[in-house]
Tab-separated table of C-alpha atoms in Angstrom:
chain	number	residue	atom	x	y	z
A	1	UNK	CA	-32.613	-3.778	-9.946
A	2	UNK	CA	-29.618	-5.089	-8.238
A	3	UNK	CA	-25.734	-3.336	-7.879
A	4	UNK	CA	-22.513	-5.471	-7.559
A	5	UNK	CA	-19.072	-4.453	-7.431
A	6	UNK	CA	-16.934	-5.160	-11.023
A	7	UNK	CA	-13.207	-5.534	-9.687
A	8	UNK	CA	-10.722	-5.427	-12.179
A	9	UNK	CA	-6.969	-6.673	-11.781
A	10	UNK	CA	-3.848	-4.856	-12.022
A	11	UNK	CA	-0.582	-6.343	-13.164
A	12	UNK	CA	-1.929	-10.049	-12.298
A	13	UNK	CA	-2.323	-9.943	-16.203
A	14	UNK	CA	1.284	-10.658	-16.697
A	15	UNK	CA	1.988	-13.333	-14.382
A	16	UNK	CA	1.179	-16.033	-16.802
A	17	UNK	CA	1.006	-19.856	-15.132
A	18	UNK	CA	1.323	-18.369	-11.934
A	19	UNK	CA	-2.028	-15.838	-12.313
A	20	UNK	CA	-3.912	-18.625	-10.266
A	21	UNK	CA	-1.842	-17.880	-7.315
A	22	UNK	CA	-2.086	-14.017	-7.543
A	23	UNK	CA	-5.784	-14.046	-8.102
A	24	UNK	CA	-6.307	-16.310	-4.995
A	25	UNK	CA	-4.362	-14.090	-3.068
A	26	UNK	CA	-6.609	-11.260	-4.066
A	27	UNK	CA	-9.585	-12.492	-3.755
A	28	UNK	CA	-8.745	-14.116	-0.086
A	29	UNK	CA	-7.735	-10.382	0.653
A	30	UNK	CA	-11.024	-8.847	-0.608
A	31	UNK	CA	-12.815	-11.861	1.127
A	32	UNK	CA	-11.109	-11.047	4.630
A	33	UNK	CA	-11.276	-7.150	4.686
A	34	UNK	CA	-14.680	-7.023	3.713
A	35	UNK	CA	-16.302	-9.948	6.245
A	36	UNK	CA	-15.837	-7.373	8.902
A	37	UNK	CA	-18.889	-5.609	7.189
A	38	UNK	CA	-21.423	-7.729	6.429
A	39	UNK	CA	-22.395	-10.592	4.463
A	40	UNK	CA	-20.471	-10.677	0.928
A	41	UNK	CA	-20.525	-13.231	-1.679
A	42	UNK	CA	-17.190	-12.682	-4.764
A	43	UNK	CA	-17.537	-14.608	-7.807
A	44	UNK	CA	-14.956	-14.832	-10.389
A	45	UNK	CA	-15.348	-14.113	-13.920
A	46	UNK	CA	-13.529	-14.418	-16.047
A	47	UNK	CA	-10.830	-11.306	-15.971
A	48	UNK	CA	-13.078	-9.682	-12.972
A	49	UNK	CA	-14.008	-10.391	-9.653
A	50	UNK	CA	-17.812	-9.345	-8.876
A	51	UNK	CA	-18.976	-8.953	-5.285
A	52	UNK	CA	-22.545	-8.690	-4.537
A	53	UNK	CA	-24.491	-8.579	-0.977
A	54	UNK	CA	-26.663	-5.991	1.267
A	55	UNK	CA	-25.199	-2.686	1.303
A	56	UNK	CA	-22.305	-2.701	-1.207
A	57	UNK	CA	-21.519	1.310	-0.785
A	58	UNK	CA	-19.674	0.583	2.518
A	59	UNK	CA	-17.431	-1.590	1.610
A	60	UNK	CA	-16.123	0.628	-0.966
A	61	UNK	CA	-13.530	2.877	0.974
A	62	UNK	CA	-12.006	-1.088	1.776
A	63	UNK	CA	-12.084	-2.047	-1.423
A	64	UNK	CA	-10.192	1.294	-3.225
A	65	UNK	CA	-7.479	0.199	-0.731
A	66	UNK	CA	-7.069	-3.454	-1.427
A	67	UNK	CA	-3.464	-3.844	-3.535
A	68	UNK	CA	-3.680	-5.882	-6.865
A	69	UNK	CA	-7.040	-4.060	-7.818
A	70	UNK	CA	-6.729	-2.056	-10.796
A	71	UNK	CA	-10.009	-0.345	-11.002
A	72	UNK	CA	-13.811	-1.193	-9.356
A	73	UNK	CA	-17.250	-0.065	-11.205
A	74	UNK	CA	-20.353	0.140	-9.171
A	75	UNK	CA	-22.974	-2.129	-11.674
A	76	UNK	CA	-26.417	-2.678	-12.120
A	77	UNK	CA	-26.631	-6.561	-12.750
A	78	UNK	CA	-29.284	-7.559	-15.193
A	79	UNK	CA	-30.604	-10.517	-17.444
A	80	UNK	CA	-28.651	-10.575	-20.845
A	81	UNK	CA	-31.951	-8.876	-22.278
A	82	UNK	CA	-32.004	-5.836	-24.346
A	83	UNK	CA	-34.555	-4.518	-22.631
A	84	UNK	CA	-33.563	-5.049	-19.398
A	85	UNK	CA	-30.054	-3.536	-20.406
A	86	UNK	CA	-32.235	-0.431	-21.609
A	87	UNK	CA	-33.907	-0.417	-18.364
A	88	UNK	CA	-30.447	-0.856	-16.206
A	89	UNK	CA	-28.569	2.242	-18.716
A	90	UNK	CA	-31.418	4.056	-17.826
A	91	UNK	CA	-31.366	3.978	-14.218
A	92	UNK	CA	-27.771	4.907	-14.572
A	93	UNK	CA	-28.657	8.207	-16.428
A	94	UNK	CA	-30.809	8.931	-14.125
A	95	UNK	CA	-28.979	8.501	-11.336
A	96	UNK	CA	-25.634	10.465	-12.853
A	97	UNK	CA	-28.125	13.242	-14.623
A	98	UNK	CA	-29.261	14.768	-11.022
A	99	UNK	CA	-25.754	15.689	-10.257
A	100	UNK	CA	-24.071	16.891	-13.499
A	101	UNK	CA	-25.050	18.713	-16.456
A	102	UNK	CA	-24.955	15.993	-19.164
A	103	UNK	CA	-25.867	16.892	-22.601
A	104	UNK	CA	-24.182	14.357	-24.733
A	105	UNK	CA	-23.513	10.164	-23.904
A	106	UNK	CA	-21.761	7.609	-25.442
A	107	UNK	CA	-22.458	3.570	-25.326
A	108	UNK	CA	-19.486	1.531	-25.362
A	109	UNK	CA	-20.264	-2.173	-25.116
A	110	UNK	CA	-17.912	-5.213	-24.525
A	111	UNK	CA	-19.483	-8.855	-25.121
A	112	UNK	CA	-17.530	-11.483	-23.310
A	113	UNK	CA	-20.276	-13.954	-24.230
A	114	UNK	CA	-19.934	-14.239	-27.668
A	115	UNK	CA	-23.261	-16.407	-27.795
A	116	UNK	CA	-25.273	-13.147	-27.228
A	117	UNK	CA	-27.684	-12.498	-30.241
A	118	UNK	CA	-26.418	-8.785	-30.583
A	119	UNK	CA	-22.761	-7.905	-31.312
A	120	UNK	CA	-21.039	-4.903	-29.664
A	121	UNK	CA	-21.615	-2.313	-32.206
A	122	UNK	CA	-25.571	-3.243	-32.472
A	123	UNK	CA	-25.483	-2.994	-28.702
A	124	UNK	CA	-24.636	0.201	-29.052
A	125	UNK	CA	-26.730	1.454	-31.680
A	126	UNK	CA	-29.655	0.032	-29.758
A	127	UNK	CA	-28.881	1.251	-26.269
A	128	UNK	CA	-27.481	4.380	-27.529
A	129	UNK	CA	-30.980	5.200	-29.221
A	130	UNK	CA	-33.355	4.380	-26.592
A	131	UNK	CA	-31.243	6.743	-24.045
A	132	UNK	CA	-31.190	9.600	-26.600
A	133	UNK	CA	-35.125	10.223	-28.003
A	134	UNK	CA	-35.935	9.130	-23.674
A	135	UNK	CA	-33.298	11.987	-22.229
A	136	UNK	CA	-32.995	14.204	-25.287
A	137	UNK	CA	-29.567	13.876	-25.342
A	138	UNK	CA	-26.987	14.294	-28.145
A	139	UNK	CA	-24.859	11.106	-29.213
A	140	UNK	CA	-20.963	12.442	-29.057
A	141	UNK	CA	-18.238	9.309	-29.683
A	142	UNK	CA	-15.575	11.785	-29.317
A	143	UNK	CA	-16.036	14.053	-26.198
A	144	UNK	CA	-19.173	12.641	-24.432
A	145	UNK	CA	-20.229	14.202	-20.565
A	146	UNK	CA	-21.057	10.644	-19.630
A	147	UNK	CA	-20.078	7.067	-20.791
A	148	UNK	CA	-22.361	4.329	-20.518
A	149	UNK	CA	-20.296	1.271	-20.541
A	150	UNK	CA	-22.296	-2.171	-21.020
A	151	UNK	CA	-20.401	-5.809	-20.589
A	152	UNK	CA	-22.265	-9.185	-21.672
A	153	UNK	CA	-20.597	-11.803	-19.522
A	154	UNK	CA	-22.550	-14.868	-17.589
A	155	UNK	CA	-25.430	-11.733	-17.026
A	156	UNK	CA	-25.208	-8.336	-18.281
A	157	UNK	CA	-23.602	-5.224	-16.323
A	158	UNK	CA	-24.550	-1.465	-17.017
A	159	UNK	CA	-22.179	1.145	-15.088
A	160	UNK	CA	-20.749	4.779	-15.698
A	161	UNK	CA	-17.976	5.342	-13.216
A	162	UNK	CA	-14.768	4.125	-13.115
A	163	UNK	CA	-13.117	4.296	-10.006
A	164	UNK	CA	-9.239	3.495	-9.542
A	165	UNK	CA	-7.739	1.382	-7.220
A	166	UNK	CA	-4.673	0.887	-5.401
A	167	UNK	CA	-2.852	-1.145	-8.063
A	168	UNK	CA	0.686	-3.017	-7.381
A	169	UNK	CA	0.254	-6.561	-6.716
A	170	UNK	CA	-1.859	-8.565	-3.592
A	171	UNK	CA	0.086	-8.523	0.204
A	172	UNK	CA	2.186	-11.567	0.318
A	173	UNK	CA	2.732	-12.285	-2.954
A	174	UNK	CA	6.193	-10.921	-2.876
A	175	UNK	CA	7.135	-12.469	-0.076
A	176	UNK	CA	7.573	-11.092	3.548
A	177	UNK	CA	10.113	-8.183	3.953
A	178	UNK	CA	11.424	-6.274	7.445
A	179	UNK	CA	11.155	-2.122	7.795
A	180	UNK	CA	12.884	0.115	10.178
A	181	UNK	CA	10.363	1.784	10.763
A	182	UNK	CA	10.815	5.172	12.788
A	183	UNK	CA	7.678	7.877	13.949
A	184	UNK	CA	8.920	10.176	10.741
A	185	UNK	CA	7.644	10.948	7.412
A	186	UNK	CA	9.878	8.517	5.262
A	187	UNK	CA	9.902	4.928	6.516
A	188	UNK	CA	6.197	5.120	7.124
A	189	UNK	CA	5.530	6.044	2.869
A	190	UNK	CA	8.824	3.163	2.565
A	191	UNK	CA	6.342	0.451	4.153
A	192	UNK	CA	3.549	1.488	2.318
A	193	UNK	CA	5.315	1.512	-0.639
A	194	UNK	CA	7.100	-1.947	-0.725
A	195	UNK	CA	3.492	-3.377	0.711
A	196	UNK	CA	2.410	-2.536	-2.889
A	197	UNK	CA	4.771	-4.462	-4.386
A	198	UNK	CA	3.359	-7.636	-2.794
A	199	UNK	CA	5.090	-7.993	0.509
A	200	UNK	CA	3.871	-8.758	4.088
A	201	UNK	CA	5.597	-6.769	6.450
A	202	UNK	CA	6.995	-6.912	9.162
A	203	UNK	CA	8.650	-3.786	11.254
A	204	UNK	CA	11.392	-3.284	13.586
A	205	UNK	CA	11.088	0.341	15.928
A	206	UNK	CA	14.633	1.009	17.912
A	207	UNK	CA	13.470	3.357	20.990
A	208	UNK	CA	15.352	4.504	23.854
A	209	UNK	CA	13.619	5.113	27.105
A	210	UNK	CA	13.600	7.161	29.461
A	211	UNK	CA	14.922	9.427	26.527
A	212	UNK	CA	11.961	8.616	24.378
A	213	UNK	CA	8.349	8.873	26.054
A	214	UNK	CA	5.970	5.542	25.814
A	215	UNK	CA	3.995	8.314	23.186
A	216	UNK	CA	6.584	7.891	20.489
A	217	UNK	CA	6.169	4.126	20.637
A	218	UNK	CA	2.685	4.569	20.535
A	219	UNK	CA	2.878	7.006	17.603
A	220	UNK	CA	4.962	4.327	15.348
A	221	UNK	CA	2.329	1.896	16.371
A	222	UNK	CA	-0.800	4.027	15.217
A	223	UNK	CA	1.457	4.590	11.502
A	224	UNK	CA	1.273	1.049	11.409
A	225	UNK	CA	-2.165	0.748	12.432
A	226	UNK	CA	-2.797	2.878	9.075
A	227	UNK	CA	-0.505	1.194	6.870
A	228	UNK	CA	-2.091	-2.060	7.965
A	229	UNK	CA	-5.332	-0.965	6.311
A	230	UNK	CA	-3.868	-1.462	2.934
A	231	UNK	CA	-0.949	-4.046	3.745
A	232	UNK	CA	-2.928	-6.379	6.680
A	233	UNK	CA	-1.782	-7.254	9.684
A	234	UNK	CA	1.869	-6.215	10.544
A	235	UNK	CA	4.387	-8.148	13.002
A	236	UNK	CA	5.677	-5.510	15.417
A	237	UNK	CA	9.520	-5.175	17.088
A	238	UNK	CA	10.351	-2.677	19.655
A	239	UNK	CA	13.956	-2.990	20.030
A	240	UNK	CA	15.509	-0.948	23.584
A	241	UNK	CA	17.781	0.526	22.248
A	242	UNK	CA	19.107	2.765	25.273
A	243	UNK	CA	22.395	0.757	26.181
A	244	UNK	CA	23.615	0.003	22.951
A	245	UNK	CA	23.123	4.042	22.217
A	246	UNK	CA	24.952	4.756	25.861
A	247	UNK	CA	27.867	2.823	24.826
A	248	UNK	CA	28.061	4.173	21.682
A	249	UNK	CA	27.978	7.958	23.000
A	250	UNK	CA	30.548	7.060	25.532
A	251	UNK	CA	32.727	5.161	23.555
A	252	UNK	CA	32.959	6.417	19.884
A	253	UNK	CA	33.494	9.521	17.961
A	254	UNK	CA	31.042	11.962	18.520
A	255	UNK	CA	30.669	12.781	14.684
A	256	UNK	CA	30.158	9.341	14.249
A	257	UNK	CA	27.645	8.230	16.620
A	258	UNK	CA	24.749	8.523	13.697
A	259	UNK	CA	26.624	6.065	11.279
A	260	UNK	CA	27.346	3.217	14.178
A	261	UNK	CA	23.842	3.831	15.801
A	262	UNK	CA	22.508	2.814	12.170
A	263	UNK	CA	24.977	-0.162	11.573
A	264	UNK	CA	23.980	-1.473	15.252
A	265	UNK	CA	19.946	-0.917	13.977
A	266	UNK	CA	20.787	-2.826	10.517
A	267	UNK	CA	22.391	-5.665	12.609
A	268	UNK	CA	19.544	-5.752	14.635
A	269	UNK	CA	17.315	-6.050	11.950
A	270	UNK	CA	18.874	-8.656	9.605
A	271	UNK	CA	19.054	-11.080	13.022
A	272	UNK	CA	15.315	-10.464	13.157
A	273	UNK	CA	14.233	-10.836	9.802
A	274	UNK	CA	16.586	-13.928	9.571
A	275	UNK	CA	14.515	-14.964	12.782
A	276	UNK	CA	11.029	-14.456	11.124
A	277	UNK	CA	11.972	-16.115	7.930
A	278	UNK	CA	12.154	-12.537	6.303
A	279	UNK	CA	13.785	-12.046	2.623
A	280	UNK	CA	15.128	-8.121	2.672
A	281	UNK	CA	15.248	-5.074	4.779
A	282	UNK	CA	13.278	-2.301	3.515
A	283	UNK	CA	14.503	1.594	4.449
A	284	UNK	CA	13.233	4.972	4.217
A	285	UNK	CA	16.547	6.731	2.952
A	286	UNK	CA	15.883	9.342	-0.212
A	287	UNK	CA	20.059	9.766	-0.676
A	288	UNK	CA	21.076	12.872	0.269
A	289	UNK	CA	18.126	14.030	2.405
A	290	UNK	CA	20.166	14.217	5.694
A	291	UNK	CA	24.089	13.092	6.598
A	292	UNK	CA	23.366	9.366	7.290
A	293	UNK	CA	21.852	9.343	3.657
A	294	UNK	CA	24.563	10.367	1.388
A	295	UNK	CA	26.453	7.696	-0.644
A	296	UNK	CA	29.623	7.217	1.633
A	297	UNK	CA	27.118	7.113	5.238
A	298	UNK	CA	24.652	3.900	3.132
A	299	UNK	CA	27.548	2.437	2.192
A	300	UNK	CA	29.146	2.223	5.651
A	301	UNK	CA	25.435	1.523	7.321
A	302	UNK	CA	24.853	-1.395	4.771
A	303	UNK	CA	28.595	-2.587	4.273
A	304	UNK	CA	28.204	-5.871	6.886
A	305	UNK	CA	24.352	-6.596	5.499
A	306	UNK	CA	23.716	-9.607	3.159
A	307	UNK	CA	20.032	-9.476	3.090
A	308	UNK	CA	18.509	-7.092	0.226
A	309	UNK	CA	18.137	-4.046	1.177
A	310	UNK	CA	15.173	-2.136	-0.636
A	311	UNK	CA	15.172	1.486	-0.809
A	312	UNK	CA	11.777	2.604	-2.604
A	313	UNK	CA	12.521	6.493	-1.644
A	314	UNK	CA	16.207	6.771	-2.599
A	315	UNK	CA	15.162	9.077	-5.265
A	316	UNK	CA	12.534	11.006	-3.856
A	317	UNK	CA	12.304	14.622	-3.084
A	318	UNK	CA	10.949	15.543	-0.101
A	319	UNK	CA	8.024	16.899	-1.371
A	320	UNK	CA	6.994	13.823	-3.271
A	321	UNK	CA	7.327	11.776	0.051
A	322	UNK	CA	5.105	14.136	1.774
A	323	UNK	CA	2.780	14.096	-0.984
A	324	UNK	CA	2.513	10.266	-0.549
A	325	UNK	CA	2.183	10.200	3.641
A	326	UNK	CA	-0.953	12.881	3.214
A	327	UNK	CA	-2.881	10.491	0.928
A	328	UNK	CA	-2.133	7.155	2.940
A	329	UNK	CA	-2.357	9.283	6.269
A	330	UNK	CA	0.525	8.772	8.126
A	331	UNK	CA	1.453	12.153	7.710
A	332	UNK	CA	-0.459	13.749	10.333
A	333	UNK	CA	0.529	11.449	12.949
A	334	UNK	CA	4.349	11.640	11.014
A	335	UNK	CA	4.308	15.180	12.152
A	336	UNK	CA	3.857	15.041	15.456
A	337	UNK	CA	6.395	16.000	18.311
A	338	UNK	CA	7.654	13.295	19.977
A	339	UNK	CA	11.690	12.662	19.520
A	340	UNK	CA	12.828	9.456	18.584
A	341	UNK	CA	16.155	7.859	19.167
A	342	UNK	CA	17.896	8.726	16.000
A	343	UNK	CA	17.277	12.664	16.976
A	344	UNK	CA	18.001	12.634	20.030
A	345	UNK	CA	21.370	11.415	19.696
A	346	UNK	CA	22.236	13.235	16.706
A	347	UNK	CA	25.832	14.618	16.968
A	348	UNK	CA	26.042	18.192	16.153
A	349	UNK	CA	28.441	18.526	13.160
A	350	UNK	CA	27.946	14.451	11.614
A	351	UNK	CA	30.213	13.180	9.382
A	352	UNK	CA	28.938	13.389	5.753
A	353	UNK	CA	31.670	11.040	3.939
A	354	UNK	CA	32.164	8.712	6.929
A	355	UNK	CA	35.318	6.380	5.670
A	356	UNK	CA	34.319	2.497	6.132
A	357	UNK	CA	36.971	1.751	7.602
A	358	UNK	CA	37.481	4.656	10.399
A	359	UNK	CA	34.025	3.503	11.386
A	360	UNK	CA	34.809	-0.151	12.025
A	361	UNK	CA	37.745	1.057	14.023
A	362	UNK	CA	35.898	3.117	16.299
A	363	UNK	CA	33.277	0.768	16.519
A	364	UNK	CA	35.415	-1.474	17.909
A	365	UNK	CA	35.906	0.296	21.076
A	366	UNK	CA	32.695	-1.140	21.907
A	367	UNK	CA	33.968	-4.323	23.142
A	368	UNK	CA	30.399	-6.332	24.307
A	369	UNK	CA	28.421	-5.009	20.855
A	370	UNK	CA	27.742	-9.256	20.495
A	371	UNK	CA	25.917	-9.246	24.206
A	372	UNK	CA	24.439	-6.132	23.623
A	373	UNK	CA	22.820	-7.033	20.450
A	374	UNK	CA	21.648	-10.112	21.743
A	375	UNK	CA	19.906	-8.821	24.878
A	376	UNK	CA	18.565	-6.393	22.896
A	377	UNK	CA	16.309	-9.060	20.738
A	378	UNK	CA	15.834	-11.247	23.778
A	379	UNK	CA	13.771	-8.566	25.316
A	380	UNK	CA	12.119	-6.685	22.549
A	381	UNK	CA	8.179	-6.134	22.837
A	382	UNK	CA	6.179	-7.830	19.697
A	383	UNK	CA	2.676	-7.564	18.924
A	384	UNK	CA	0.368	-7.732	15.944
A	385	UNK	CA	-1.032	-4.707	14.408
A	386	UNK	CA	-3.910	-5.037	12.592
């Protein structure tokens, strides 16, 4: 008796005339992260994708990570027989009754084909009989150790397990949007986040050799090598950002250096996303979490930005970010010790109410910021990370 994979949608649901185009975009997803193992075939029916093909159990680690997919059931695929149904919720018994201690079921049955002879209830009431007197088990609609769950579609499907998925909505979707991505815990969870939402990303990385190591670039590049296992393949930016930062210790107000380091970075990044066709800047900021993240330092950062600039963390606490980077797992590679640029510059005593317009002054003093912006992006490193 064959298995295939039941994938059910998330919010796709609600997209009314447009659900064509989000269910496409899912199922080209699925189609292109799970090629790499195998031969697949995905059918769609109805309100579910099913995937059938050698093997299915590997593929399922790719699939719980595929965005737009609500939930997935592992199914045996049958005829739309009753006895072959029996046959199928047996198996499933079976397999679930060597590994838990099961003394009551319940059948619940969904017929999508309405042309099939038995209705859901008598579905029920037959299945549900056969398992009982052949596993001695007790019939409980209320509190049941296992649920049998039996749909009647173009064939018939017998499964126990659901198991969730990554929900949001498929990668590109939303659009394409531009993170500053740094080698910490925030921006990394940021990406991830937004990436749910339906965008493609892109990321821009400001480091500052010889003060920074080629390892920290190399750590912000293996983040995004995990991110990209939910979110695809990701357009890379390293922006040297050494001069600009030289000019900026030299010239401005020490407590300020954080504030105009980060307007320089957003400049940066609007050019570039501008560049790449890119709708919004995305940010790790949770407000308050350090001095560039408190009301008065994101308004002076963002004050000179047009694009949309999404904040997904802005009211996070800490814990609740890390809680996020262990389960994607950036946070192990968030964690380790290499500095990057925005540390190793960081003034001792910061200003935490920076006023906008004391910033632009001092920023000022830096009288080639145009040429240094611009050779900046001239001779940043790009590469795909996939």
């Amino acid at each position: 008796m064959k298995k295939e994979i039941l994938i059910k949608f998330g919010e796709i649901f609600l997209k009314g005339e447009n659900k064509e185009k989000f269910e496409k975009a899912l199922f080209d997803d699925i189609s292109q992260k799970i090629s790499k193992f195998g031969i697949f075939n995905i059918k769609k029916m109805g309100s579910v994708f099913a995937v059938s093909g050698e093997n299915i159990g590997k593929i399922l680690d790719v699939i719980k990570k595929i965005f737009g997919i609500a939930s997935f059931s592992v199914a045996y695929k049958t005829d739309k027989n009753i006895d072959e149904i029996k046959k199928a919720a047996e198996e499933e018994i079976s397999e679930k009754i060597q590994t838990k201690n099961i003394k009551s079921f319940k059948i619940e049955a969904r017929r999508s084909d309405k042309s099939f002879y038995l209705n859901s209830l008598e579905i029920c009431t037959e299945v549900g009989a056969f398992i009982s007197e052949k596993f001695n088990l007790k019939v409980d609609v209320h509190n049941p150790d296992l649920i049998i769950k039996i749909e009647i579609r173009n064939c018939a499907y017998v499964y126990s397990e659901k198991i969730e998925g990554m929900g949001g909505l498929p990668v590109g979707t939303s659009g394409l949007g531009t993170v500053m991505i740094s080698g910490g815990i925030d921006s990394p969870v940021a990406t991830f986040m937004m990436a749910k939402r339906g965008l493609k990303i892109n990321a821009v990385h400001f480091s500052t050799p010889p003060y920074t190591s080629e390892r920290s670039v190399d750590k912000v590049k293996r983040i995004l090598k995990k991110i990209s296992e939910y979110s695809n393949s990701i357009r890379f930016f390293n922006i040297n950002f050494s001069d600009i930062q030289k000019e900026i210790k030299k010239k401005c107000a020490e407590n300020l250096v954080t504030i105009i380091s980060r307007r320089f970075m957003s400049n940066i990044a609007q050019k570039i996303a501008i560049l790449e066709k890119s709708g919004c800047l995305i940010t790790g900021e949770s407000l308050g979490q350090v001095a560039s993240q408190t009301v008065s330092a994101i308004n002076c950062t963002a004050h000179d930005i047009f694009l949309p600039v999404f904040r997904p963390l802005i009211g996070f606490d800490k814990s609740e970010i890390i809680e996020i980077a262990k389960r994607i797992g950036t946070f192990e590679i968030s964690i380790e010790d290499f500095e990057d640029c925005c540390s190793l510059f960081s003034p001792k005593r910061p200003k935490i109410k920076p006023i906008l317009r004391f910033v632009e002054n001092d920023e000022l003093k830096i009288k080639n910021s145009d040429e240094l912006i611009e050779n900046a992006i001239k001779n940043c490193e790009i590469c795909e990370i996939n």
